[in-house]
PDB file of C-alpha atoms in Angstrom:
ATOM      1  CA  MET A   1      -0.081  -0.241   0.050  1.00  0.00           C
ATOM      2  CA  ASP A   2       1.419   3.468  -0.917  1.00  0.00           C
ATOM      3  CA  LEU A   3      -0.346   5.924   0.443  1.00  0.00           C
ATOM      4  CA  ILE A   4       0.974   8.899  -0.955  1.00  0.00           C
ATOM      5  CA  PHE A   5      -0.068   7.717  -4.196  1.00  0.00           C
ATOM      6  CA  TRP A   6      -3.522   6.559  -3.368  1.00  0.00           C
ATOM      7  CA  PHE A   7      -3.952   9.483  -1.641  1.00  0.00           C
ATOM      8  CA  PHE A   8      -2.600  12.316  -4.660  1.00  0.00           C
ATOM      9  CA  ALA A   9      -4.735   9.503  -6.863  1.00  0.00           C
ATOM     10  CA  PHE A  10      -7.877   9.943  -5.215  1.00  0.00           C
ATOM     11  CA  MET A  11      -7.453  13.906  -5.086  1.00  0.00           C
ATOM     12  CA  ALA A  12      -6.091  14.122  -9.128  1.00  0.00           C
ATOM     13  CA  VAL A  13      -9.430  11.912 -10.123  1.00  0.00           C
ATOM     14  CA  SER A  14     -12.007  13.203  -8.004  1.00  0.00           C
ATOM     15  CA  ALA A  15     -10.948  17.185  -8.782  1.00  0.00           C
ATOM     16  CA  GLY A  16     -11.069  15.891 -12.517  1.00  0.00           C
ATOM     17  CA  LEU A  17     -14.254  14.366 -12.233  1.00  0.00           C
ATOM     18  CA  LEU A  18     -15.281  18.246 -10.664  1.00  0.00           C
ATOM     19  CA  THR A  19     -13.666  20.020 -13.522  1.00  0.00           C
ATOM     20  CA  ILE A  20     -15.749  18.404 -16.042  1.00  0.00           C
ATOM     21  CA  THR A  21     -18.885  18.534 -14.086  1.00  0.00           C
ATOM     22  CA  ALA A  22     -19.210  21.793 -12.257  1.00  0.00           C
ATOM     23  CA  LYS A  23     -21.265  24.084 -14.211  1.00  0.00           C
ATOM     24  CA  ASP A  24     -19.607  27.483 -13.662  1.00  0.00           C
ATOM     25  CA  PRO A  25     -16.206  27.860 -15.009  1.00  0.00           C
ATOM     26  CA  LEU A  26     -14.690  28.948 -12.313  1.00  0.00           C
ATOM     27  CA  PRO A  27     -14.983  26.297  -9.893  1.00  0.00           C
ATOM     28  CA  CYS A  28     -14.223  24.364 -13.218  1.00  0.00           C
ATOM     29  CA  ALA A  29     -10.522  26.068 -13.069  1.00  0.00           C
ATOM     30  CA  LEU A  30     -10.249  26.050  -9.117  1.00  0.00           C
ATOM     31  CA  SER A  31     -10.535  22.159  -9.167  1.00  0.00           C
ATOM     32  CA  LEU A  32      -8.514  21.681 -12.360  1.00  0.00           C
ATOM     33  CA  MET A  33      -5.461  23.550  -9.861  1.00  0.00           C
ATOM     34  CA  SER A  34      -5.906  21.783  -7.312  1.00  0.00           C
ATOM     35  CA  VAL A  35      -5.614  18.211  -9.960  1.00  0.00           C
ATOM     36  CA  PHE A  36      -2.235  20.008 -11.348  1.00  0.00           C
ATOM     37  CA  ILE A  37      -1.076  20.017  -7.588  1.00  0.00           C
ATOM     38  CA  ALA A  38      -1.736  16.762  -6.982  1.00  0.00           C
ATOM     39  CA  PHE A  39       0.109  15.563 -10.381  1.00  0.00           C
ATOM     40  CA  SER A  40       3.368  17.893  -8.763  1.00  0.00           C
ATOM     41  CA  GLY A  41       3.214  15.718  -5.531  1.00  0.00           C
ATOM     42  CA  LEU A  42       2.777  12.464  -7.825  1.00  0.00           C
ATOM     43  CA  TYR A  43       6.149  13.670  -9.601  1.00  0.00           C
ATOM     44  CA  LEU A  44       8.213  14.489  -6.674  1.00  0.00           C
ATOM     45  CA  HIS A  45       7.373  10.893  -5.342  1.00  0.00           C
ATOM     46  CA  LEU A  46       8.423   9.928  -8.560  1.00  0.00           C
ATOM     47  CA  HIS A  47      11.846  11.287  -7.918  1.00  0.00           C
ATOM     48  CA  ALA A  48      11.333  14.307 -10.771  1.00  0.00           C
ATOM     49  CA  PRO A  49      11.473  17.730  -8.624  1.00  0.00           C
ATOM     50  CA  LEU A  50      12.135  19.973 -10.791  1.00  0.00           C
ATOM     51  CA  MET A  51       8.835  18.633 -12.982  1.00  0.00           C
ATOM     52  CA  ALA A  52       6.835  19.123  -9.902  1.00  0.00           C
ATOM     53  CA  ILE A  53       8.623  22.614  -9.361  1.00  0.00           C
ATOM     54  CA  PHE A  54       7.715  23.506 -12.884  1.00  0.00           C
ATOM     55  CA  GLN A  55       4.046  21.809 -12.641  1.00  0.00           C
ATOM     56  CA  VAL A  56       3.198  24.492 -10.363  1.00  0.00           C
ATOM     57  CA  THR A  57       5.113  27.617 -11.703  1.00  0.00           C
ATOM     58  CA  ILE A  58       3.636  26.693 -15.381  1.00  0.00           C
ATOM     59  CA  TYR A  59       0.642  25.495 -15.386  1.00  0.00           C
ATOM     60  CA  ALA A  60      -1.290  26.203 -11.549  1.00  0.00           C
ATOM     61  CA  GLY A  61       0.744  29.792 -12.112  1.00  0.00           C
ATOM     62  CA  ALA A  62       0.706  31.290 -15.620  1.00  0.00           C
ATOM     63  CA  ILE A  63      -1.560  28.951 -17.435  1.00  0.00           C
ATOM     64  CA  LEU A  64      -4.265  28.830 -14.931  1.00  0.00           C
ATOM     65  CA  VAL A  65      -4.044  32.375 -14.233  1.00  0.00           C
ATOM     66  CA  LEU A  66      -4.322  33.380 -17.923  1.00  0.00           C
ATOM     67  CA  VAL A  67      -7.664  31.072 -18.124  1.00  0.00           C
ATOM     68  CA  LEU A  68      -8.989  32.859 -15.191  1.00  0.00           C
ATOM     69  CA  PHE A  69      -8.251  36.362 -17.072  1.00  0.00           C
ATOM     70  CA  VAL A  70      -9.764  35.271 -19.911  1.00  0.00           C
ATOM     71  CA  MET A  71     -12.736  34.276 -17.846  1.00  0.00           C
ATOM     72  CA  MET A  72     -13.289  37.650 -16.533  1.00  0.00           C
ATOM     73  CA  LEU A  73     -13.345  38.613 -19.972  1.00  0.00           C
ATOM     74  CA  LEU A  74     -16.084  36.857 -20.956  1.00  0.00           C
ATOM     75  CA  THR A  75     -18.314  36.157 -19.007  1.00  0.00           C
ATOM     76  CA  THR A  76     -20.368  38.559 -16.891  1.00  0.00           C
ATOM     77  CA  PRO A  77     -21.221  36.821 -13.123  1.00  0.00           C
ATOM     78  CA  GLY A  78     -24.765  36.250 -13.869  1.00  0.00           C
ATOM     79  CA  GLU A  79     -23.958  34.054 -16.883  1.00  0.00           C
ATOM     80  CA  ARG A  80     -24.299  30.503 -16.731  1.00  0.00           C
ATOM     81  CA  LEU A  81     -23.979  27.667 -19.388  1.00  0.00           C
ATOM     82  CA  LYS A  82     -26.006  24.261 -19.161  1.00  0.00           C
ATOM     83  CA  SER A  83     -23.494  22.232 -17.837  1.00  0.00           C
ATOM     84  CA  ILE A  84     -23.508  19.279 -20.511  1.00  0.00           C
ATOM     85  CA  GLN A  85     -24.689  19.394 -23.857  1.00  0.00           C
ATOM     86  CA  LYS A  86     -28.346  19.639 -25.034  1.00  0.00           C
ATOM     87  CA  ASN A  87     -27.815  17.074 -27.433  1.00  0.00           C
ATOM     88  CA  VAL A  88     -28.245  13.845 -26.480  1.00  0.00           C
ATOM     89  CA  PRO A  89     -26.082  11.812 -29.079  1.00  0.00           C
ATOM     90  CA  PHE A  90     -23.109  13.719 -28.257  1.00  0.00           C
ATOM     91  CA  ARG A  91     -23.398  12.497 -24.474  1.00  0.00           C
ATOM     92  CA  ILE A  92     -23.484   9.297 -25.316  1.00  0.00           C
ATOM     93  CA  MET A  93     -20.939   9.379 -27.996  1.00  0.00           C
ATOM     94  CA  GLY A  94     -18.471  11.222 -24.996  1.00  0.00           C
ATOM     95  CA  ALA A  95     -19.077   8.094 -22.623  1.00  0.00           C
ATOM     96  CA  GLN A  96     -18.847   5.931 -24.958  1.00  0.00           C
ATOM     97  CA  LEU A  97     -15.479   7.119 -26.171  1.00  0.00           C
ATOM     98  CA  GLY A  98     -14.534   7.528 -22.334  1.00  0.00           C
ATOM     99  CA  LEU A  99     -15.264   3.897 -21.825  1.00  0.00           C
ATOM    100  CA  CYS A 100     -13.422   2.708 -24.887  1.00  0.00           C
ATOM    101  CA  LEU A 101     -10.195   4.870 -24.374  1.00  0.00           C
ATOM    102  CA  THR A 102      -9.702   3.934 -21.001  1.00  0.00           C
ATOM    103  CA  ALA A 103     -10.178   0.045 -21.586  1.00  0.00           C
ATOM    104  CA  LEU A 104      -7.672   0.475 -25.059  1.00  0.00           C
ATOM    105  CA  LEU A 105      -5.426   2.236 -23.354  1.00  0.00           C
ATOM    106  CA  GLY A 106      -5.131   0.652 -20.422  1.00  0.00           C
ATOM    107  CA  PHE A 107      -4.570  -2.792 -22.327  1.00  0.00           C
ATOM    108  CA  GLY A 108      -2.029  -1.579 -24.611  1.00  0.00           C
ATOM    109  CA  MET A 109      -0.055   0.632 -21.669  1.00  0.00           C
ATOM    110  CA  LYS A 110      -0.415  -2.642 -19.568  1.00  0.00           C
ATOM    111  CA  GLY A 111       1.307  -4.583 -21.981  1.00  0.00           C
ATOM    112  CA  ILE A 112       4.388  -2.054 -22.899  1.00  0.00           C
ATOM    113  CA  SER A 113       4.527  -1.712 -18.793  1.00  0.00           C
ATOM    114  CA  ASP A 114       5.129  -5.504 -18.565  1.00  0.00           C
ATOM    115  CA  LEU A 115       8.334  -5.522 -20.469  1.00  0.00           C
ATOM    116  CA  VAL A 116       9.762  -2.491 -18.300  1.00  0.00           C
ATOM    117  CA  VAL A 117      11.830  -3.632 -15.570  1.00  0.00           C
ATOM    118  CA  GLN A 118      12.367  -1.266 -12.541  1.00  0.00           C
ATOM    119  CA  ALA A 119      16.079  -0.119 -13.096  1.00  0.00           C
ATOM    120  CA  ARG A 120      17.998   0.790  -9.984  1.00  0.00           C
ATOM    121  CA  LEU A 121      18.077   4.753 -10.118  1.00  0.00           C
ATOM    122  CA  PRO A 122      21.929   6.476 -11.078  1.00  0.00           C
ATOM    123  CA  ASP A 123      22.664   8.758  -9.022  1.00  0.00           C
ATOM    124  CA  GLY A 124      21.774  12.473  -8.978  1.00  0.00           C
ATOM    125  CA  PHE A 125      18.599  11.259 -10.883  1.00  0.00           C
ATOM    126  CA  GLY A 126      16.469  14.213 -10.930  1.00  0.00           C
ATOM    127  CA  HIS A 127      18.601  16.629 -10.001  1.00  0.00           C
ATOM    128  CA  PRO A 128      18.607  19.904 -11.569  1.00  0.00           C
ATOM    129  CA  SER A 129      22.309  19.708 -12.916  1.00  0.00           C
ATOM    130  CA  SER A 130      22.038  16.280 -14.404  1.00  0.00           C
ATOM    131  CA  PHE A 131      18.678  17.619 -15.823  1.00  0.00           C
ATOM    132  CA  GLY A 132      20.090  20.546 -17.433  1.00  0.00           C
ATOM    133  CA  THR A 133      23.171  18.964 -18.540  1.00  0.00           C
ATOM    134  CA  LEU A 134      21.097  16.129 -20.695  1.00  0.00           C
ATOM    135  CA  PHE A 135      18.418  19.220 -21.531  1.00  0.00           C
ATOM    136  CA  PHE A 136      21.248  21.431 -22.478  1.00  0.00           C
ATOM    137  CA  LYS A 137      23.688  18.849 -24.348  1.00  0.00           C
ATOM    138  CA  ASP A 138      21.813  16.554 -25.719  1.00  0.00           C
ATOM    139  CA  TYR A 139      18.221  17.977 -26.856  1.00  0.00           C
ATOM    140  CA  LEU A 140      19.779  21.821 -27.183  1.00  0.00           C
ATOM    141  CA  LEU A 141      18.032  21.867 -30.387  1.00  0.00           C
ATOM    142  CA  HIS A 142      14.864  20.764 -29.354  1.00  0.00           C
ATOM    143  CA  PHE A 143      15.470  23.290 -26.982  1.00  0.00           C
ATOM    144  CA  GLU A 144      16.191  26.068 -29.422  1.00  0.00           C
ATOM    145  CA  VAL A 145      13.044  24.508 -31.896  1.00  0.00           C
ATOM    146  CA  ALA A 146      11.122  24.779 -28.916  1.00  0.00           C
ATOM    147  CA  SER A 147      11.483  28.653 -27.867  1.00  0.00           C
ATOM    148  CA  VAL A 148      10.837  29.331 -31.775  1.00  0.00           C
ATOM    149  CA  LEU A 149       7.391  27.814 -31.256  1.00  0.00           C
ATOM    150  CA  LEU A 150       6.771  29.899 -27.808  1.00  0.00           C
ATOM    151  CA  LEU A 151       8.043  32.666 -30.427  1.00  0.00           C
ATOM    152  CA  VAL A 152       5.458  32.691 -32.735  1.00  0.00           C
ATOM    153  CA  ALA A 153       2.706  31.702 -30.649  1.00  0.00           C
ATOM    154  CA  LEU A 154       3.066  34.906 -28.575  1.00  0.00           C
ATOM    155  CA  VAL A 155       3.320  36.928 -31.876  1.00  0.00           C
ATOM    156  CA  GLY A 156       0.070  35.180 -32.897  1.00  0.00           C
ATOM    157  CA  SER A 157      -1.841  35.751 -29.799  1.00  0.00           C
ATOM    158  CA  ILE A 158      -0.755  39.586 -29.961  1.00  0.00           C
ATOM    159  CA  TYR A 159      -1.883  39.619 -33.318  1.00  0.00           C
ATOM    160  CA  LEU A 160      -5.323  37.925 -33.050  1.00  0.00           C
ATOM    161  CA  GLY A 161      -5.758  39.975 -29.604  1.00  0.00           C
ATOM    162  CA  LYS A 162      -5.802  42.920 -31.578  1.00  0.00           C
ATOM    163  CA  LYS A 163      -9.194  45.282 -31.258  1.00  0.00           C
ATOM    164  CA  SER A 164      -9.781  45.296 -35.203  1.00  0.00           C
ATOM    165  CA  LEU A 165      -8.761  42.147 -36.930  1.00  0.00           C
TER     166      LEU A 165
ATOM    167  CA  MET B   1       6.412   2.445  -4.191  1.00  0.00           C
ATOM    168  CA  ALA B   2       3.425   2.090  -6.294  1.00  0.00           C
ATOM    169  CA  PRO B   3       4.006  -0.564  -9.549  1.00  0.00           C
ATOM    170  CA  LEU B   4       3.730   1.167 -13.249  1.00  0.00           C
ATOM    171  CA  ASN B   5       0.273   0.293 -13.657  1.00  0.00           C
ATOM    172  CA  HIS B   6      -1.513   2.384 -11.043  1.00  0.00           C
ATOM    173  CA  TYR B   7       0.676   5.050 -12.470  1.00  0.00           C
ATOM    174  CA  ILE B   8      -0.285   4.154 -16.261  1.00  0.00           C
ATOM    175  CA  ILE B   9      -4.419   3.557 -15.038  1.00  0.00           C
ATOM    176  CA  LEU B  10      -4.296   6.725 -13.293  1.00  0.00           C
ATOM    177  CA  ALA B  11      -3.245   8.805 -16.453  1.00  0.00           C
ATOM    178  CA  THR B  12      -5.446   7.062 -18.734  1.00  0.00           C
ATOM    179  CA  ILE B  13      -8.276   7.686 -16.255  1.00  0.00           C
ATOM    180  CA  ILE B  14      -7.290  11.095 -15.961  1.00  0.00           C
ATOM    181  CA  PHE B  15      -6.855  11.505 -20.127  1.00  0.00           C
ATOM    182  CA  SER B  16     -10.543   9.933 -20.338  1.00  0.00           C
ATOM    183  CA  LEU B  17     -12.088  12.806 -18.064  1.00  0.00           C
ATOM    184  CA  GLY B  18     -10.577  15.156 -20.588  1.00  0.00           C
ATOM    185  CA  VAL B  19     -11.919  13.430 -23.512  1.00  0.00           C
ATOM    186  CA  ILE B  20     -15.231  13.145 -21.738  1.00  0.00           C
ATOM    187  CA  GLY B  21     -15.286  17.046 -21.136  1.00  0.00           C
ATOM    188  CA  PHE B  22     -14.041  17.591 -24.442  1.00  0.00           C
ATOM    189  CA  VAL B  23     -16.969  16.196 -26.325  1.00  0.00           C
ATOM    190  CA  THR B  24     -19.710  16.529 -24.016  1.00  0.00           C
ATOM    191  CA  ARG B  25     -19.458  20.428 -22.826  1.00  0.00           C
ATOM    192  CA  ARG B  26     -20.690  23.715 -24.081  1.00  0.00           C
ATOM    193  CA  ASN B  27     -18.362  25.821 -22.934  1.00  0.00           C
ATOM    194  CA  ALA B  28     -15.433  26.857 -24.752  1.00  0.00           C
ATOM    195  CA  LEU B  29     -13.396  27.472 -21.835  1.00  0.00           C
ATOM    196  CA  ILE B  30     -13.796  24.404 -20.232  1.00  0.00           C
ATOM    197  CA  LEU B  31     -12.966  23.147 -23.131  1.00  0.00           C
ATOM    198  CA  PHE B  32      -9.295  24.147 -22.767  1.00  0.00           C
ATOM    199  CA  MET B  33      -9.314  23.073 -19.564  1.00  0.00           C
ATOM    200  CA  SER B  34     -10.132  19.277 -20.692  1.00  0.00           C
ATOM    201  CA  VAL B  35      -7.520  19.948 -23.198  1.00  0.00           C
ATOM    202  CA  GLU B  36      -5.089  20.859 -20.404  1.00  0.00           C
ATOM    203  CA  LEU B  37      -6.209  17.727 -18.385  1.00  0.00           C
ATOM    204  CA  MET B  38      -5.562  15.260 -21.424  1.00  0.00           C
ATOM    205  CA  LEU B  39      -1.831  16.997 -21.619  1.00  0.00           C
ATOM    206  CA  ASN B  40      -1.135  16.760 -17.835  1.00  0.00           C
ATOM    207  CA  SER B  41      -2.027  12.568 -17.809  1.00  0.00           C
ATOM    208  CA  ILE B  42       0.403  12.486 -21.060  1.00  0.00           C
ATOM    209  CA  ASN B  43       3.311  14.570 -19.106  1.00  0.00           C
ATOM    210  CA  LEU B  44       2.666  11.926 -15.727  1.00  0.00           C
ATOM    211  CA  MET B  45       3.042   8.704 -17.946  1.00  0.00           C
ATOM    212  CA  LEU B  46       5.890  10.257 -19.341  1.00  0.00           C
ATOM    213  CA  VAL B  47       7.556  11.382 -15.765  1.00  0.00           C
ATOM    214  CA  ALA B  48       6.671   7.743 -14.534  1.00  0.00           C
ATOM    215  CA  PHE B  49       8.171   5.685 -17.549  1.00  0.00           C
ATOM    216  CA  SER B  50      11.145   7.814 -16.965  1.00  0.00           C
ATOM    217  CA  ARG B  51      11.081   6.959 -12.893  1.00  0.00           C
ATOM    218  CA  PHE B  52      10.776   3.413 -14.090  1.00  0.00           C
ATOM    219  CA  LYS B  53      13.100   2.779 -16.494  1.00  0.00           C
ATOM    220  CA  ALA B  54      15.557   5.380 -15.305  1.00  0.00           C
ATOM    221  CA  ASP B  55      16.076   7.767 -18.076  1.00  0.00           C
ATOM    222  CA  MET B  56      15.519  11.320 -17.342  1.00  0.00           C
ATOM    223  CA  ALA B  57      14.801  11.973 -21.337  1.00  0.00           C
ATOM    224  CA  GLY B  58      10.941  11.524 -20.498  1.00  0.00           C
ATOM    225  CA  GLN B  59      11.332  14.684 -17.631  1.00  0.00           C
ATOM    226  CA  VAL B  60      12.802  16.513 -21.027  1.00  0.00           C
ATOM    227  CA  MET B  61       9.982  15.556 -23.246  1.00  0.00           C
ATOM    228  CA  ALA B  62       7.395  16.692 -20.406  1.00  0.00           C
ATOM    229  CA  ILE B  63       9.250  20.040 -20.196  1.00  0.00           C
ATOM    230  CA  PHE B  64       8.454  19.900 -24.089  1.00  0.00           C
ATOM    231  CA  ILE B  65       4.839  19.507 -23.817  1.00  0.00           C
ATOM    232  CA  TYR B  66       4.597  22.392 -21.131  1.00  0.00           C
ATOM    233  CA  ALA B  67       6.007  24.469 -24.055  1.00  0.00           C
ATOM    234  CA  VAL B  68       3.706  23.157 -26.665  1.00  0.00           C
ATOM    235  CA  ALA B  69       0.208  23.392 -23.849  1.00  0.00           C
ATOM    236  CA  ALA B  70       1.730  26.886 -23.026  1.00  0.00           C
ATOM    237  CA  ALA B  71       1.699  27.826 -26.931  1.00  0.00           C
ATOM    238  CA  GLU B  72      -1.816  26.456 -27.348  1.00  0.00           C
ATOM    239  CA  VAL B  73      -3.147  28.217 -24.908  1.00  0.00           C
ATOM    240  CA  ALA B  74      -2.020  31.500 -25.456  1.00  0.00           C
ATOM    241  CA  VAL B  75      -2.899  31.199 -29.093  1.00  0.00           C
ATOM    242  CA  GLY B  76      -6.600  29.173 -28.444  1.00  0.00           C
ATOM    243  CA  LEU B  77      -7.789  32.228 -25.792  1.00  0.00           C
ATOM    244  CA  ALA B  78      -6.398  34.985 -28.627  1.00  0.00           C
ATOM    245  CA  ILE B  79      -8.873  33.201 -30.886  1.00  0.00           C
ATOM    246  CA  LEU B  80     -11.660  32.864 -28.268  1.00  0.00           C
ATOM    247  CA  ILE B  81     -11.458  36.628 -27.475  1.00  0.00           C
ATOM    248  CA  ALA B  82     -11.711  37.074 -31.315  1.00  0.00           C
ATOM    249  CA  ILE B  83     -14.422  35.301 -31.469  1.00  0.00           C
ATOM    250  CA  SER B  84     -16.745  36.361 -28.426  1.00  0.00           C
ATOM    251  CA  ARG B  85     -16.410  40.519 -29.929  1.00  0.00           C
ATOM    252  CA  HIS B  86     -18.048  39.425 -32.868  1.00  0.00           C
ATOM    253  CA  ILE B  87     -20.649  37.130 -31.460  1.00  0.00           C
ATOM    254  CA  LYS B  88     -21.061  37.663 -28.173  1.00  0.00           C
ATOM    255  CA  GLU B  89     -21.023  34.152 -27.160  1.00  0.00           C
ATOM    256  CA  ILE B  90     -18.540  31.484 -25.743  1.00  0.00           C
ATOM    257  CA  ASP B  91     -20.613  28.503 -26.423  1.00  0.00           C
ATOM    258  CA  VAL B  92     -19.292  26.228 -28.959  1.00  0.00           C
ATOM    259  CA  THR B  93     -22.783  25.195 -30.633  1.00  0.00           C
ATOM    260  CA  LYS B  94     -23.205  28.614 -31.551  1.00  0.00           C
ATOM    261  CA  PHE B  95     -19.740  28.767 -33.575  1.00  0.00           C
ATOM    262  CA  ASN B  96     -21.585  27.966 -36.402  1.00  0.00           C
ATOM    263  CA  LEU B  97     -20.324  30.893 -38.544  1.00  0.00           C
ATOM    264  CA  LEU B  98     -18.538  29.065 -41.410  1.00  0.00           C
ATOM    265  CA  LYS B  99     -21.529  25.868 -41.925  1.00  0.00           C
ATOM    266  CA  TRP B 100     -23.110  25.334 -44.766  1.00  0.00           C
TER     267      TRP B 100
END
């Protein structure tokens, strides 16, 4: 029994359920934040402290605040949308899709995971220094491409946000 | 230490929750949040595999997913604001300007 895993897994699944079922967008965003926090706890448990920090700063810090700001721009307090589609075929399709995906991915990935033997962790696994060495040596080109992608997204979102498009 | 299977099942459940939310909700903002759920579950799977194979490349891949997710959210929300300026709605069933 791994109590830390079960605690954060329960937190993530229940907050994820709340994310897709709550009526207003604001509770959705806040429960999404608890999913992110639970995931960062799991990352710490998986010996990835740097990923846990990035999870909190980038996701719970930057992306969620962006979503909340857009929510303030777009929705007035009294406005509510019906929690799910009125269209029944959409709901049935969603439920079927979810069940099929869970079954398919679960079985498929279980086959892969049986091939993975748990390796002993080398010294310095997950430390920022070994992460930085790997990131800026072996994956330098990928890093540059990602920076170009972010630049393009920056320019594009500024252009799209103009008053008169 | 929980076995790898537990992490895989958890990530699969979160991914499916994201898919169900994406198909069944109508509010465009919540659609973005569902996409975030899916991306996060993939990140969890990458980090779990990187831990169990003792290979840090998985964590580096997760960082690239962060970059893609940030770009996606920035551009997507800008598009959403541009659309809602035109038709004053964030209900995705009302976005039918291109329908014929």
